[in-house]
Amino acid sequence: MTGILQFFWDNKDLIFIIILSVYLGIEVISHVPAVLHTPLMSGSNAIHGVVIIGAIIVMGHAESTLSLILGFLAVILGTLNVVGGFVVTDRMLEMFKKKKK
Amino acid sequence: MTGILQFFWDNKDLIFIIILSVYLGIEVISHVPAVLHTPLMSGSNAIHGVVIIGAIIVMGHAESTLSLILGFLAVILGTLNVVGGFVVTDRMLEMFKKKKK
Amino acid sequence: METFTIQNSILELSYLGASVLFILGLKKLSHPTTARAGNLWAAGGMTAAILFTILFHEKEGASIGNIPWILAALAIGSFLGWYASVKVKMTAMPQMVSIFNGMGGACAALISLMEFPHLQTELALAGDSHMFTGPAVAILLGLMIGSVSFAGSMIAFLKLDGRIGDIKHPILRIVNLTFLVVLLIALVIIMLIQPVSGNNWPIYLFALAALIYGVTFVMPIGGADMPVVISLLNSFTGVAAAMGGFLYDNQAMLTGGILVGSSGTILTILMCNAMNRSLLNVIIGAFGGASGSGAEAADKTVKEISLSDSAVLLSYSQKVYIVPGYGLAVAQAQHLCHDLDNLLTDKGVEVKYAIHPVAGRMPGHMNVLLAEADVPYEKLVEMEDANNEMGNTDVVVVIGANDVVNPAAEDDPTSPIYGMPIIKALDARNIIVIKRSMAAGYAAIPNNLFYHAKNRMLFGDAKAVLQKLVAEIKSL
Amino acid sequence: METFTIQNSILELSYLGASVLFILGLKKLSHPTTARAGNLWAAGGMTAAILFTILFHEKEGASIGNIPWILAALAIGSFLGWYASVKVKMTAMPQMVSIFNGMGGACAALISLMEFPHLQTELALAGDSHMFTGPAVAILLGLMIGSVSFAGSMIAFLKLDGRIGDIKHPILRIVNLTFLVVLLIALVIIMLIQPVSGNNWPIYLFALAALIYGVTFVMPIGGADMPVVISLLNSFTGVAAAMGGFLYDNQAMLTGGILVGSSGTILTILMCNAMNRSLLNVIIGAFGGASGSGAEAADKTVKEISLSDSAVLLSYSQKVYIVPGYGLAVAQAQHLCHDLDNLLTDKGVEVKYAIHPVAGRMPGHMNVLLAEADVPYEKLVEMEDANNEMGNTDVVVVIGANDVVNPAAEDDPTSPIYGMPIIKALDARNIIVIKRSMAAGYAAIPNNLFYHAKNRMLFGDAKAVLQKLVAEIKSL
Ligand SMILES: NC(=O)c1ccc[n+]([C@@H]2O[C@H](COP(=O)([O-])OP(=O)(O)OC[C@H]3O[C@@H](n4cnc5c(N)ncnc54)[C@H](OP(=O)(O)O)[C@@H]3O)[C@@H](O)[C@H]2O)c1
Ligand SMILES: NC(=O)c1ccc[n+]([C@@H]2O[C@H](COP(=O)([O-])OP(=O)(O)OC[C@H]3O[C@@H](n4cnc5c(N)ncnc54)[C@H](OP(=O)(O)O)[C@@H]3O)[C@@H](O)[C@H]2O)c1
C-alpha cells in the first residue's frame, strides 16, 4: 500500500498527464464519421511511429557495433512507420477531397 | 529568454497539464445543445467554487484573529458558491428531466 | 514542494479523483439525458476534495487547525446557499447564479489579500529586493480577476433584478480601457516594490481599482445581455481559482479552475453564436440598430383581429402552435397561457408550444417558464421539429415573441439577425401576434411578419389579453 | 531526470509542441473537411520532434553521435516508406497500413531488446538484487506489446493479401490463452532474476513467445475482420510507444503513444459498432451463423431476369441507383460499373451510387474503389440521403452487395444484423441483384430481399455480367 502511494506520489504529474491524454484521445475522435475510419486509423498509425525517437536516442549513444546495427534497423523500421503512414493517409484523403459533410 | 526557458523547464509538467485541461474543457462541452447553456453555466459556476479549498487552507493555518475572521468569511463565501451552485443547477435540471434528445 | 508522506499522497490522490470527477461531470452536464447526474458527479468530487483537505492537509508539518470554526463556516455557507437556491423563483435563476459566481470571485480575492502579507514576510526573510516571483503573480492576478468578477457579478445581478438600468455613454468605454491599463501597470509596480515596505496600501488600492473596473466593465452592457456576461465572469472566476491552484500547488483547484475557465469561455461564445452575435458585439453593447428594411414599414398596413374573432378562430381549429417569447415572461402570463391551452384542448384542439432556443433572455428561458406553469414537457416542441409541422398548423399564436419569428433572418441579408434560425410562423395557415405595440424586440429591428397578409395583431399586455381571450372562449 | 540547460529546455518545448500537434492533428483527422490538414499537422509535429531530438538530445552530457548513420537510416526508411505508399494500389491500402504498423511494433521491440542489457548493468552497479523497477516494467511491456503487434500485423497483412487463409480450430483459443498467461508469468519471473546473470536468453525467449502469441492471436480471426484487428494492433503499438516514453522520460513519445492507444481503442469499438458487432465477437471470430429465418428460404422462389430485359429496363428508367458491395471489389468491376453509368447517363438516365458505410471490407472501401474508377464524388450518395430518394427511384442495381441491403436488419429481431442501418432497396420500384449465386455474404445469413416480388436476380461474376450488360445496352 505504502509502495503504491509512494509510486503515485513520485509520478503524480505524469499519471495525471496520462489520464488527461487518454481521455482526450477518446473525446477527440468520438464523433468521426464511418467513412473516415480507415484514414484515421492510418493517420494514428503514423503517430505512434514517434517511437522512432527512442531508436534515434539508442543509436546516438550506441557503444558497440551490434547496437549500432540494431539501432540502424530500428530507425529504418520507425521511419517506414512514420513516412509510410503519413503518405498513405494523405493519398487516401485525397480520394475524399471533394466530399463535404 | 533563458529566464523563460528556465521557467518552462521548472514547470513543464504543470504547463502540459494546463494545456491539456484547457483543451479538454473546450472539447468536452463543445456539443452542448442551446437548452442546456444555462444549467451548464450554473454547474461550472459551482465547480470553480473549488477555490474554497484555498480558503480552508488559509483558515486552517491562520495565526492572527484578523486572518481567522477573513478566512471565516472566505469559507462562507466559497461554500455559498459551491452549495448554492450545485443546488440551483439541480433544480434547473429537474425542469428538463423528461426531455430526451 | 512537500515531501512524501502517506497523508500527502492520499490527499493528492483525492485531488486527482476530484479533477477527474469535474471533467466527467462537465461532460455529462452537456448532454440532456445525463446532465443531472453530471452535476452530482462534480458535486461528489467537490465534497471529496473539501473533506480530504480538512483531514489530510499539512503545511510545514502542521495539519489543519481551527476545525470547529471551519466547520461552522461550512455549515453557515451551506445553509445559506441551500436556502437561497431552494427559495429562488425559477425565472430568477440567472440572478442567483450571478450572485454565487460573485461569492466565488470574492473568496478568491480574499485569499489573495491574506496570502500577500505572508509572501511579503517570506520574501523579506529570504532577502529578496523585489516581489517579482511566480507566487506574487498568482496572488495579484487572483486578486484582480476575483475582484472584477465579484463586482461585475453584483452589477449583473442588480441589472437582471431590475434594480439598476443600463448606463450607456461613449465615455464609459474610455474609462474602462483606462482602468484596465492602470490595473496592469499597478500589477507590475507592486511586483517591483520591496517585500516588506511596512504598509499594504498599494495592494488595497489595487483591489479597489479592480472592483471599480468590474463595475465599469458591466455597467454599459445591455441588461438583456447579462446571461452572456455572467457566463464570461464565470470563466473569469475559474481563472482566479486556478491562480489559487498555482499558489498552493493544488491539483484540484488548478484543474477545476482551468476547466471552468476554458469551457466557460467556449460556452460564452456558443451563447453568442446562438443569437448570431459576436462576443465583442455584446461587450461593446451595440446590436445592429436600424436595419435596411426599416423604412419600408411606413407604407404597409397592419391588420388587427378582435378578441371574439380570435376566440372563434382558435376554437374551431384542429392544430394550434403557441410561440412564447420574452413578452410572455415579462407579463408573467405563463399560467394564463396554460389555461388557454387547457381550454382549447378540452374542445378537441391539438395545442403545442414551439420553443426557440434563444427565445426570452436566457437559454432555456421558455422551458423554465412553462415548466413553472406545469405545462407538460411533451407539449414543448423544439424549433426544428415544430417547423416541420408548421405546414399543417391552423393557427400560430405568437405571444410576446418578436425576433424569433422575424422572417428577415431568412430573407434579408442586410439584417443583423440574418442567418439566425427562426420559427417559421409564415408556413401556418393563420397567425395571431399578441404584443402591446408595434415596438421592436431585443434586436431592435422591425418585423415584416406583422405586415403579412396572413397575420393579425391582437394588441395589449400578454396577461390582460390572455385573460380576456380565455373568458371569451369560455363564453362561446 | 536531467537538469536544466537551454538545450534541454528547447528540446522539451519542441516535444510539448509535437504533442499539441498530435492532438490537434487527430482532432482534424476526424472531420471530413479538415482531415488532410490534420494529417499534415501531425506529420509536422513528428518532423519537429525528430529534428530537435537529433539536434539537442543529451544523455549524461553527451549529445547524439553517429549522426551520419542516423541520417542514412532516416533516408533509407523515408525512401522505402514513401515509395511503397505511392505505388500501392488504393484497394491494397489496409495491407500497407498493417505493414507500417508492424514496423512500428518491431521498432519498439528492438529498442527494448537493446535497453534491457543497459538496465542490467546499471542495476548491477547499483547493487540491486532483482530487476523489479519501473524501467524494467516499461522495457518488458514494450518488448511484449511491440512483438505481438509486429507478428499480428504481419499475419493480418498476409491474410488481407490472400496469401494465407483462416485457421479456425477451437483449440487455438486455448493455445492463445495459455500463451498469454505464460507471457505474463515470464514477465514477472524476468523481473525477479538478478540483474547481471550473464546470459540474456530469458529475454530472447520472452520476445519469441510474444511473437508466437501475436501469430496465434490473429490466426483464427476471419480475414474479413482484419481492418478491425489492424485498428486494435495499431492501438497496441501506441501503448508500446508510450512505454518508450516512460523509459526515456520523453513527453512526445508518451503523449503520442497514449493518444494512439486510447483513440485507437475507441476507433476499434466504433468500427465494430458500425457493423453491429462487439469487439469480443470479432476476436472470438463468431458471427451469428444461421439465423432463425434460414429455413424459410427453401419454400420461396427466386425470379431471374435476362440481360436484354435488364438492358431495356435500365435504358428506359428515369432514375437508377447502383448499390456497390464487396463483390464489386472482388470482381474488380469498378471500371465497368462506371462504363454502365456513363452509358445510361448519355441516354438521359439519372445514375447515382448509394454508399453504405460498411459496404466492402474496410470503412470507406466503396469510396476508394469508385474513386479509382474516376466516378465523380457528387454521384456517391451517403446512405441516409440515398434512402430518402429511394421512393422515386425506378431501378436499384445491387452489384455484389448482400448484407448491406438485407431487410432482416429492419424486420427480423432474431437476426444477428438486426439494428444495423441498411440501404432500403425495397423502397424502389424495381430491384436487380447481380451476384454469382444465392450464397450468403460476410454475415453468413440468408437475404429475403432476393425472394421479394420486386426483385430480379442477374446471376454471374460482376465483371462478366457488367461486360455483357454494357454490350447489350450499346446494341439497343
Ligand atoms: N435566450 C437567450 O439566451 C438570450 C439572451 C440575450 C438575448 N437574447 C435575444 O432575445 C431575443 C429573444 O426573442 P423573443 O422573440 O423572445 O423576444 P424579443 O424579440 O425581445 O421580443 C419580445 C417582444 O415582446 C413584447 N412584449 C414585451 N412585454 C410584453 C408584455 N407585457 N405583453 C405582451 N408583449 C410584450 C415586445 O413588444 P411590445 O413592446 O410591442 O409589447 C417585444 O417585441 C432574441 O433576439 C435573442 O437573441 C436571448
Ligand atoms: N466495411 C468494413 O469496414 C467491413 C469490415 C469487415 C466486415 N464488414 C462486413 O462486410 C459486409 C459488407 O456487406 P456487402 O453487402 O458489401 O458484402 P457482403 O454482404 O459480404 O456480400 C458480398 C456479396 O458479393 C457477392 N460476390 C462475391 N464475389 C463476387 C463476384 N466476383 N461477382 C459478383 N458477386 C460477388 C457474394 O455473393 P456470391 O458469392 O453469390 O457471388 C456476396 O454475397 C457487412 O456485413 C459488413 O459488416 C465490413
JSON list of N, CA and C in Angstrom, two decimals, chain A residues 22 25 28-29 36 38 44-45 47-48 55 58-61 68 72 74 77 79-81 86 90-91 95 99 101, chain D residues 30 32 36 39 46 62 65-66 69 78 81 85-86 88 101 103-104 107 111 115 234 248 260 262-263 363 371 377 382:
[
{"chain": "A", "resi": 22, "resn": "VAL", "atom": "N", "xyz": [-5.40, 10.10, -22.16]},
{"chain": "A", "resi": 22, "resn": "VAL", "atom": "CA", "xyz": [-6.30, 9.00, -22.50]},
{"chain": "A", "resi": 22, "resn": "VAL", "atom": "C", "xyz": [-7.69, 9.58, -22.80]},
{"chain": "A", "resi": 25, "resn": "GLY", "atom": "N", "xyz": [-7.77, 11.56, -26.01]},
{"chain": "A", "resi": 25, "resn": "GLY", "atom": "CA", "xyz": [-7.75, 10.68, -27.18]},
{"chain": "A", "resi": 25, "resn": "GLY", "atom": "C", "xyz": [-9.15, 10.17, -27.50]},
{"chain": "A", "resi": 28, "resn": "VAL", "atom": "N", "xyz": [-11.54, 13.30, -28.57]},
{"chain": "A", "resi": 28, "resn": "VAL", "atom": "CA", "xyz": [-11.20, 13.97, -29.82]},
{"chain": "A", "resi": 28, "resn": "VAL", "atom": "C", "xyz": [-11.73, 13.24, -31.05]},
{"chain": "A", "resi": 29, "resn": "ILE", "atom": "N", "xyz": [-11.77, 11.91, -30.99]},
{"chain": "A", "resi": 29, "resn": "ILE", "atom": "CA", "xyz": [-12.19, 11.21, -32.20]},
{"chain": "A", "resi": 29, "resn": "ILE", "atom": "C", "xyz": [-13.59, 10.64, -32.10]},
{"chain": "A", "resi": 36, "resn": "LEU", "atom": "N", "xyz": [-14.43, 7.97, -42.50]},
{"chain": "A", "resi": 36, "resn": "LEU", "atom": "CA", "xyz": [-13.06, 8.37, -42.16]},
{"chain": "A", "resi": 36, "resn": "LEU", "atom": "C", "xyz": [-12.35, 7.36, -41.26]},
{"chain": "A", "resi": 38, "resn": "THR", "atom": "N", "xyz": [-10.94, 4.47, -41.86]},
{"chain": "A", "resi": 38, "resn": "THR", "atom": "CA", "xyz": [-9.67, 3.97, -42.38]},
{"chain": "A", "resi": 38, "resn": "THR", "atom": "C", "xyz": [-8.57, 5.04, -42.38]},
{"chain": "A", "resi": 44, "resn": "SER", "atom": "N", "xyz": [-3.35, 7.70, -37.26]},
{"chain": "A", "resi": 44, "resn": "SER", "atom": "CA", "xyz": [-2.87, 7.49, -35.89]},
{"chain": "A", "resi": 44, "resn": "SER", "atom": "C", "xyz": [-1.79, 6.43, -35.89]},
{"chain": "A", "resi": 45, "resn": "ASN", "atom": "N", "xyz": [-1.84, 5.53, -36.85]},
{"chain": "A", "resi": 45, "resn": "ASN", "atom": "CA", "xyz": [-0.77, 4.56, -37.04]},
{"chain": "A", "resi": 45, "resn": "ASN", "atom": "C", "xyz": [0.56, 5.29, -37.27]},
{"chain": "A", "resi": 47, "resn": "ILE", "atom": "N", "xyz": [1.25, 8.25, -36.20]},
{"chain": "A", "resi": 47, "resn": "ILE", "atom": "CA", "xyz": [1.65, 8.98, -35.00]},
{"chain": "A", "resi": 47, "resn": "ILE", "atom": "C", "xyz": [2.42, 8.10, -34.02]},
{"chain": "A", "resi": 48, "resn": "HIS", "atom": "N", "xyz": [2.03, 6.83, -33.90]},
{"chain": "A", "resi": 48, "resn": "HIS", "atom": "CA", "xyz": [2.80, 6.02, -32.93]},
{"chain": "A", "resi": 48, "resn": "HIS", "atom": "C", "xyz": [4.19, 5.71, -33.44]},
{"chain": "A", "resi": 55, "resn": "ALA", "atom": "N", "xyz": [14.52, 5.07, -30.94]},
{"chain": "A", "resi": 55, "resn": "ALA", "atom": "CA", "xyz": [15.53, 4.42, -31.76]},
{"chain": "A", "resi": 55, "resn": "ALA", "atom": "C", "xyz": [16.69, 5.36, -32.03]},
{"chain": "A", "resi": 58, "resn": "VAL", "atom": "N", "xyz": [18.83, 5.61, -28.89]},
{"chain": "A", "resi": 58, "resn": "VAL", "atom": "CA", "xyz": [19.66, 4.42, -28.73]},
{"chain": "A", "resi": 58, "resn": "VAL", "atom": "C", "xyz": [20.85, 4.47, -29.68]},
{"chain": "A", "resi": 59, "resn": "MET", "atom": "N", "xyz": [20.56, 4.81, -30.93]},
{"chain": "A", "resi": 59, "resn": "MET", "atom": "CA", "xyz": [21.61, 4.83, -31.95]},
{"chain": "A", "resi": 59, "resn": "MET", "atom": "C", "xyz": [22.63, 5.93, -31.64]},
{"chain": "A", "resi": 60, "resn": "GLY", "atom": "N", "xyz": [22.13, 7.06, -31.20]},
{"chain": "A", "resi": 60, "resn": "GLY", "atom": "CA", "xyz": [23.01, 8.20, -30.93]},
{"chain": "A", "resi": 60, "resn": "GLY", "atom": "C", "xyz": [23.97, 7.95, -29.78]},
{"chain": "A", "resi": 61, "resn": "HIS", "atom": "N", "xyz": [23.64, 6.99, -28.93]},
{"chain": "A", "resi": 61, "resn": "HIS", "atom": "CA", "xyz": [24.52, 6.70, -27.81]},
{"chain": "A", "resi": 61, "resn": "HIS", "atom": "C", "xyz": [25.01, 5.25, -27.85]},
{"chain": "A", "resi": 68, "resn": "LEU", "atom": "N", "xyz": [24.79, -0.54, -32.75]},
{"chain": "A", "resi": 68, "resn": "LEU", "atom": "CA", "xyz": [24.69, 0.40, -33.86]},
{"chain": "A", "resi": 68, "resn": "LEU", "atom": "C", "xyz": [23.86, -0.22, -34.98]},
{"chain": "A", "resi": 72, "resn": "PHE", "atom": "N", "xyz": [20.33, 0.98, -36.21]},
{"chain": "A", "resi": 72, "resn": "PHE", "atom": "CA", "xyz": [20.15, 1.35, -37.61]},
{"chain": "A", "resi": 72, "resn": "PHE", "atom": "C", "xyz": [18.86, 0.73, -38.15]},
{"chain": "A", "resi": 74, "resn": "ALA", "atom": "N", "xyz": [16.35, -0.35, -36.34]},
{"chain": "A", "resi": 74, "resn": "ALA", "atom": "CA", "xyz": [15.20, 0.21, -35.64]},
{"chain": "A", "resi": 74, "resn": "ALA", "atom": "C", "xyz": [14.81, 1.56, -36.24]},
{"chain": "A", "resi": 77, "resn": "LEU", "atom": "N", "xyz": [13.02, 0.98, -39.51]},
{"chain": "A", "resi": 77, "resn": "LEU", "atom": "CA", "xyz": [11.65, 0.50, -39.29]},
{"chain": "A", "resi": 77, "resn": "LEU", "atom": "C", "xyz": [10.75, 1.65, -38.83]},
{"chain": "A", "resi": 79, "resn": "THR", "atom": "N", "xyz": [11.14, 4.85, -39.30]},
{"chain": "A", "resi": 79, "resn": "THR", "atom": "CA", "xyz": [10.89, 5.81, -40.37]},
{"chain": "A", "resi": 79, "resn": "THR", "atom": "C", "xyz": [9.85, 5.29, -41.35]},
{"chain": "A", "resi": 80, "resn": "LEU", "atom": "N", "xyz": [9.95, 3.98, -41.64]},
{"chain": "A", "resi": 80, "resn": "LEU", "atom": "CA", "xyz": [8.93, 3.37, -42.51]},
{"chain": "A", "resi": 80, "resn": "LEU", "atom": "C", "xyz": [7.55, 3.64, -41.93]},
{"chain": "A", "resi": 81, "resn": "ASN", "atom": "N", "xyz": [7.42, 3.38, -40.64]},
{"chain": "A", "resi": 81, "resn": "ASN", "atom": "CA", "xyz": [6.14, 3.59, -39.97]},
{"chain": "A", "resi": 81, "resn": "ASN", "atom": "C", "xyz": [5.67, 5.05, -40.12]},
{"chain": "A", "resi": 86, "resn": "PHE", "atom": "N", "xyz": [2.15, 8.51, -42.92]},
{"chain": "A", "resi": 86, "resn": "PHE", "atom": "CA", "xyz": [1.61, 9.82, -43.30]},
{"chain": "A", "resi": 86, "resn": "PHE", "atom": "C", "xyz": [1.31, 9.90, -44.81]},
{"chain": "A", "resi": 90, "resn": "ASP", "atom": "N", "xyz": [-2.32, 10.50, -46.53]},
{"chain": "A", "resi": 90, "resn": "ASP", "atom": "CA", "xyz": [-2.56, 11.62, -47.43]},
{"chain": "A", "resi": 90, "resn": "ASP", "atom": "C", "xyz": [-3.17, 11.15, -48.74]},
{"chain": "A", "resi": 91, "resn": "ARG", "atom": "N", "xyz": [-2.65, 10.04, -49.24]},
{"chain": "A", "resi": 91, "resn": "ARG", "atom": "CA", "xyz": [-3.20, 9.53, -50.51]},
{"chain": "A", "resi": 91, "resn": "ARG", "atom": "C", "xyz": [-4.66, 9.14, -50.35]},
{"chain": "A", "resi": 95, "resn": "MET", "atom": "N", "xyz": [-8.60, 11.10, -51.96]},
{"chain": "A", "resi": 95, "resn": "MET", "atom": "CA", "xyz": [-9.80, 10.50, -52.55]},
{"chain": "A", "resi": 95, "resn": "MET", "atom": "C", "xyz": [-11.08, 11.19, -52.07]},
{"chain": "A", "resi": 99, "resn": "LYS", "atom": "N", "xyz": [-15.42, 15.62, -50.93]},
{"chain": "A", "resi": 99, "resn": "LYS", "atom": "CA", "xyz": [-16.58, 15.29, -50.11]},
{"chain": "A", "resi": 99, "resn": "LYS", "atom": "C", "xyz": [-16.72, 16.29, -48.97]},
{"chain": "A", "resi": 101, "resn": "LYS", "atom": "N", "xyz": [-19.16, 17.48, -45.62]},
{"chain": "A", "resi": 101, "resn": "LYS", "atom": "CA", "xyz": [-20.20, 16.92, -44.72]},
{"chain": "A", "resi": 101, "resn": "LYS", "atom": "C", "xyz": [-20.91, 18.07, -44.03]},
{"chain": "D", "resi": 30, "resn": "SER", "atom": "N", "xyz": [-10.53, 13.72, -37.77]},
{"chain": "D", "resi": 30, "resn": "SER", "atom": "CA", "xyz": [-11.84, 13.10, -37.61]},
{"chain": "D", "resi": 30, "resn": "SER", "atom": "C", "xyz": [-12.97, 13.95, -38.18]},
{"chain": "D", "resi": 32, "resn": "PRO", "atom": "N", "xyz": [-14.31, 15.41, -41.99]},
{"chain": "D", "resi": 32, "resn": "PRO", "atom": "CA", "xyz": [-14.05, 15.25, -43.43]},
{"chain": "D", "resi": 32, "resn": "PRO", "atom": "C", "xyz": [-13.34, 16.45, -44.06]},
{"chain": "D", "resi": 36, "resn": "ARG", "atom": "N", "xyz": [-7.29, 16.14, -44.16]},
{"chain": "D", "resi": 36, "resn": "ARG", "atom": "CA", "xyz": [-5.99, 16.16, -44.81]},
{"chain": "D", "resi": 36, "resn": "ARG", "atom": "C", "xyz": [-5.04, 17.10, -44.09]},
{"chain": "D", "resi": 39, "resn": "ASN", "atom": "N", "xyz": [-3.66, 15.47, -40.94]},
{"chain": "D", "resi": 39, "resn": "ASN", "atom": "CA", "xyz": [-2.56, 14.56, -41.20]},
{"chain": "D", "resi": 39, "resn": "ASN", "atom": "C", "xyz": [-1.25, 15.33, -41.33]},
{"chain": "D", "resi": 46, "resn": "MET", "atom": "N", "xyz": [5.68, 15.48, -35.84]},
{"chain": "D", "resi": 46, "resn": "MET", "atom": "CA", "xyz": [6.64, 14.38, -35.86]},
{"chain": "D", "resi": 46, "resn": "MET", "atom": "C", "xyz": [8.00, 14.86, -36.36]},
{"chain": "D", "resi": 62, "resn": "ALA", "atom": "N", "xyz": [26.45, 13.83, -23.01]},
{"chain": "D", "resi": 62, "resn": "ALA", "atom": "CA", "xyz": [26.87, 13.53, -24.38]},
{"chain": "D", "resi": 62, "resn": "ALA", "atom": "C", "xyz": [25.72, 13.77, -25.34]},
{"chain": "D", "resi": 65, "resn": "GLY", "atom": "N", "xyz": [25.39, 10.97, -31.11]},
{"chain": "D", "resi": 65, "resn": "GLY", "atom": "CA", "xyz": [26.50, 10.66, -32.00]},
{"chain": "D", "resi": 65, "resn": "GLY", "atom": "C", "xyz": [26.01, 9.89, -33.22]},
{"chain": "D", "resi": 66, "resn": "ASN", "atom": "N", "xyz": [26.96, 9.37, -33.99]},
{"chain": "D", "resi": 66, "resn": "ASN", "atom": "CA", "xyz": [26.61, 8.54, -35.16]},
{"chain": "D", "resi": 66, "resn": "ASN", "atom": "C", "xyz": [25.63, 9.22, -36.10]},
{"chain": "D", "resi": 69, "resn": "TRP", "atom": "N", "xyz": [25.13, 7.97, -39.71]},
{"chain": "D", "resi": 69, "resn": "TRP", "atom": "CA", "xyz": [24.38, 6.71, -39.76]},
{"chain": "D", "resi": 69, "resn": "TRP", "atom": "C", "xyz": [22.90, 6.94, -39.55]},
{"chain": "D", "resi": 78, "resn": "SER", "atom": "N", "xyz": [12.74, 6.65, -45.18]},
{"chain": "D", "resi": 78, "resn": "SER", "atom": "CA", "xyz": [11.83, 7.58, -45.83]},
{"chain": "D", "resi": 78, "resn": "SER", "atom": "C", "xyz": [11.58, 7.17, -47.27]},
{"chain": "D", "resi": 81, "resn": "GLY", "atom": "N", "xyz": [9.47, 3.95, -47.38]},
{"chain": "D", "resi": 81, "resn": "GLY", "atom": "CA", "xyz": [8.10, 4.22, -46.94]},
{"chain": "D", "resi": 81, "resn": "GLY", "atom": "C", "xyz": [7.34, 5.01, -47.98]},
{"chain": "D", "resi": 85, "resn": "SER", "atom": "N", "xyz": [4.22, 3.58, -50.32]},
{"chain": "D", "resi": 85, "resn": "SER", "atom": "CA", "xyz": [2.89, 4.19, -50.19]},
{"chain": "D", "resi": 85, "resn": "SER", "atom": "C", "xyz": [2.40, 4.77, -51.51]},
{"chain": "D", "resi": 86, "resn": "VAL", "atom": "N", "xyz": [3.33, 5.24, -52.32]},
{"chain": "D", "resi": 86, "resn": "VAL", "atom": "CA", "xyz": [2.90, 5.86, -53.56]},
{"chain": "D", "resi": 86, "resn": "VAL", "atom": "C", "xyz": [2.53, 4.80, -54.58]},
{"chain": "D", "resi": 88, "resn": "VAL", "atom": "N", "xyz": [1.47, 1.62, -53.94]},
{"chain": "D", "resi": 88, "resn": "VAL", "atom": "CA", "xyz": [0.45, 0.63, -53.56]},
{"chain": "D", "resi": 88, "resn": "VAL", "atom": "C", "xyz": [-0.89, 0.97, -54.21]},
{"chain": "D", "resi": 101, "resn": "ASN", "atom": "N", "xyz": [2.28, -0.54, -39.45]},
{"chain": "D", "resi": 101, "resn": "ASN", "atom": "CA", "xyz": [2.02, -0.72, -38.04]},
{"chain": "D", "resi": 101, "resn": "ASN", "atom": "C", "xyz": [2.99, -1.76, -37.45]},
{"chain": "D", "resi": 103, "resn": "MET", "atom": "N", "xyz": [5.96, -2.42, -38.49]},
{"chain": "D", "resi": 103, "resn": "MET", "atom": "CA", "xyz": [7.30, -1.82, -38.41]},
{"chain": "D", "resi": 103, "resn": "MET", "atom": "C", "xyz": [7.45, -1.04, -37.10]},
{"chain": "D", "resi": 104, "resn": "GLY", "atom": "N", "xyz": [6.39, -0.29, -36.77]},
{"chain": "D", "resi": 104, "resn": "GLY", "atom": "CA", "xyz": [6.43, 0.46, -35.51]},
{"chain": "D", "resi": 104, "resn": "GLY", "atom": "C", "xyz": [6.57, -0.47, -34.32]},
{"chain": "D", "resi": 107, "resn": "CYS", "atom": "N", "xyz": [10.05, -1.81, -34.15]},
{"chain": "D", "resi": 107, "resn": "CYS", "atom": "CA", "xyz": [10.97, -0.77, -33.68]},
{"chain": "D", "resi": 107, "resn": "CYS", "atom": "C", "xyz": [10.92, -0.69, -32.16]},
{"chain": "D", "resi": 111, "resn": "ILE", "atom": "N", "xyz": [14.06, -1.58, -29.56]},
{"chain": "D", "resi": 111, "resn": "ILE", "atom": "CA", "xyz": [14.55, -0.64, -28.55]},
{"chain": "D", "resi": 111, "resn": "ILE", "atom": "C", "xyz": [14.61, -1.32, -27.18]},
{"chain": "D", "resi": 115, "resn": "GLU", "atom": "N", "xyz": [17.77, -1.89, -24.74]},
{"chain": "D", "resi": 115, "resn": "GLU", "atom": "CA", "xyz": [17.85, -1.21, -23.45]},
{"chain": "D", "resi": 115, "resn": "GLU", "atom": "C", "xyz": [17.94, -2.18, -22.28]},
{"chain": "D", "resi": 234, "resn": "ASN", "atom": "N", "xyz": [-2.95, -1.46, -33.93]},
{"chain": "D", "resi": 234, "resn": "ASN", "atom": "CA", "xyz": [-2.49, -0.08, -34.01]},
{"chain": "D", "resi": 234, "resn": "ASN", "atom": "C", "xyz": [-2.50, 0.55, -32.61]},
{"chain": "D", "resi": 248, "resn": "TYR", "atom": "N", "xyz": [12.35, 6.76, -21.43]},
{"chain": "D", "resi": 248, "resn": "TYR", "atom": "CA", "xyz": [13.23, 7.88, -21.70]},
{"chain": "D", "resi": 248, "resn": "TYR", "atom": "C", "xyz": [12.71, 9.17, -21.09]},
{"chain": "D", "resi": 260, "resn": "VAL", "atom": "N", "xyz": [-2.64, 7.52, -29.28]},
{"chain": "D", "resi": 260, "resn": "VAL", "atom": "CA", "xyz": [-2.97, 6.48, -30.25]},
{"chain": "D", "resi": 260, "resn": "VAL", "atom": "C", "xyz": [-3.57, 5.28, -29.54]},
{"chain": "D", "resi": 262, "resn": "SER", "atom": "N", "xyz": [-5.40, 5.22, -26.79]},
{"chain": "D", "resi": 262, "resn": "SER", "atom": "CA", "xyz": [-6.79, 5.40, -26.39]},
{"chain": "D", "resi": 262, "resn": "SER", "atom": "C", "xyz": [-7.69, 5.65, -27.59]},
{"chain": "D", "resi": 263, "resn": "SER", "atom": "N", "xyz": [-7.27, 6.52, -28.51]},
{"chain": "D", "resi": 263, "resn": "SER", "atom": "CA", "xyz": [-8.16, 6.78, -29.63]},
{"chain": "D", "resi": 263, "resn": "SER", "atom": "C", "xyz": [-8.26, 5.55, -30.52]},
{"chain": "D", "resi": 363, "resn": "PRO", "atom": "N", "xyz": [-13.79, 0.35, -43.84]},
{"chain": "D", "resi": 363, "resn": "PRO", "atom": "CA", "xyz": [-14.59, 1.58, -43.91]},
{"chain": "D", "resi": 363, "resn": "PRO", "atom": "C", "xyz": [-14.11, 2.43, -45.08]},
{"chain": "D", "resi": 371, "resn": "ALA", "atom": "N", "xyz": [-13.59, 5.83, -56.59]},
{"chain": "D", "resi": 371, "resn": "ALA", "atom": "CA", "xyz": [-12.70, 6.94, -56.91]},
{"chain": "D", "resi": 371, "resn": "ALA", "atom": "C", "xyz": [-11.63, 6.45, -57.89]},
{"chain": "D", "resi": 377, "resn": "TYR", "atom": "N", "xyz": [-17.30, 12.44, -57.39]},
{"chain": "D", "resi": 377, "resn": "TYR", "atom": "CA", "xyz": [-17.73, 12.36, -56.00]},
{"chain": "D", "resi": 377, "resn": "TYR", "atom": "C", "xyz": [-19.20, 12.70, -55.82]},
{"chain": "D", "resi": 382, "resn": "GLU", "atom": "N", "xyz": [-24.48, 9.34, -49.64]},
{"chain": "D", "resi": 382, "resn": "GLU", "atom": "CA", "xyz": [-24.43, 8.62, -48.37]},
{"chain": "D", "resi": 382, "resn": "GLU", "atom": "C", "xyz": [-25.76, 7.94, -48.07]}
]
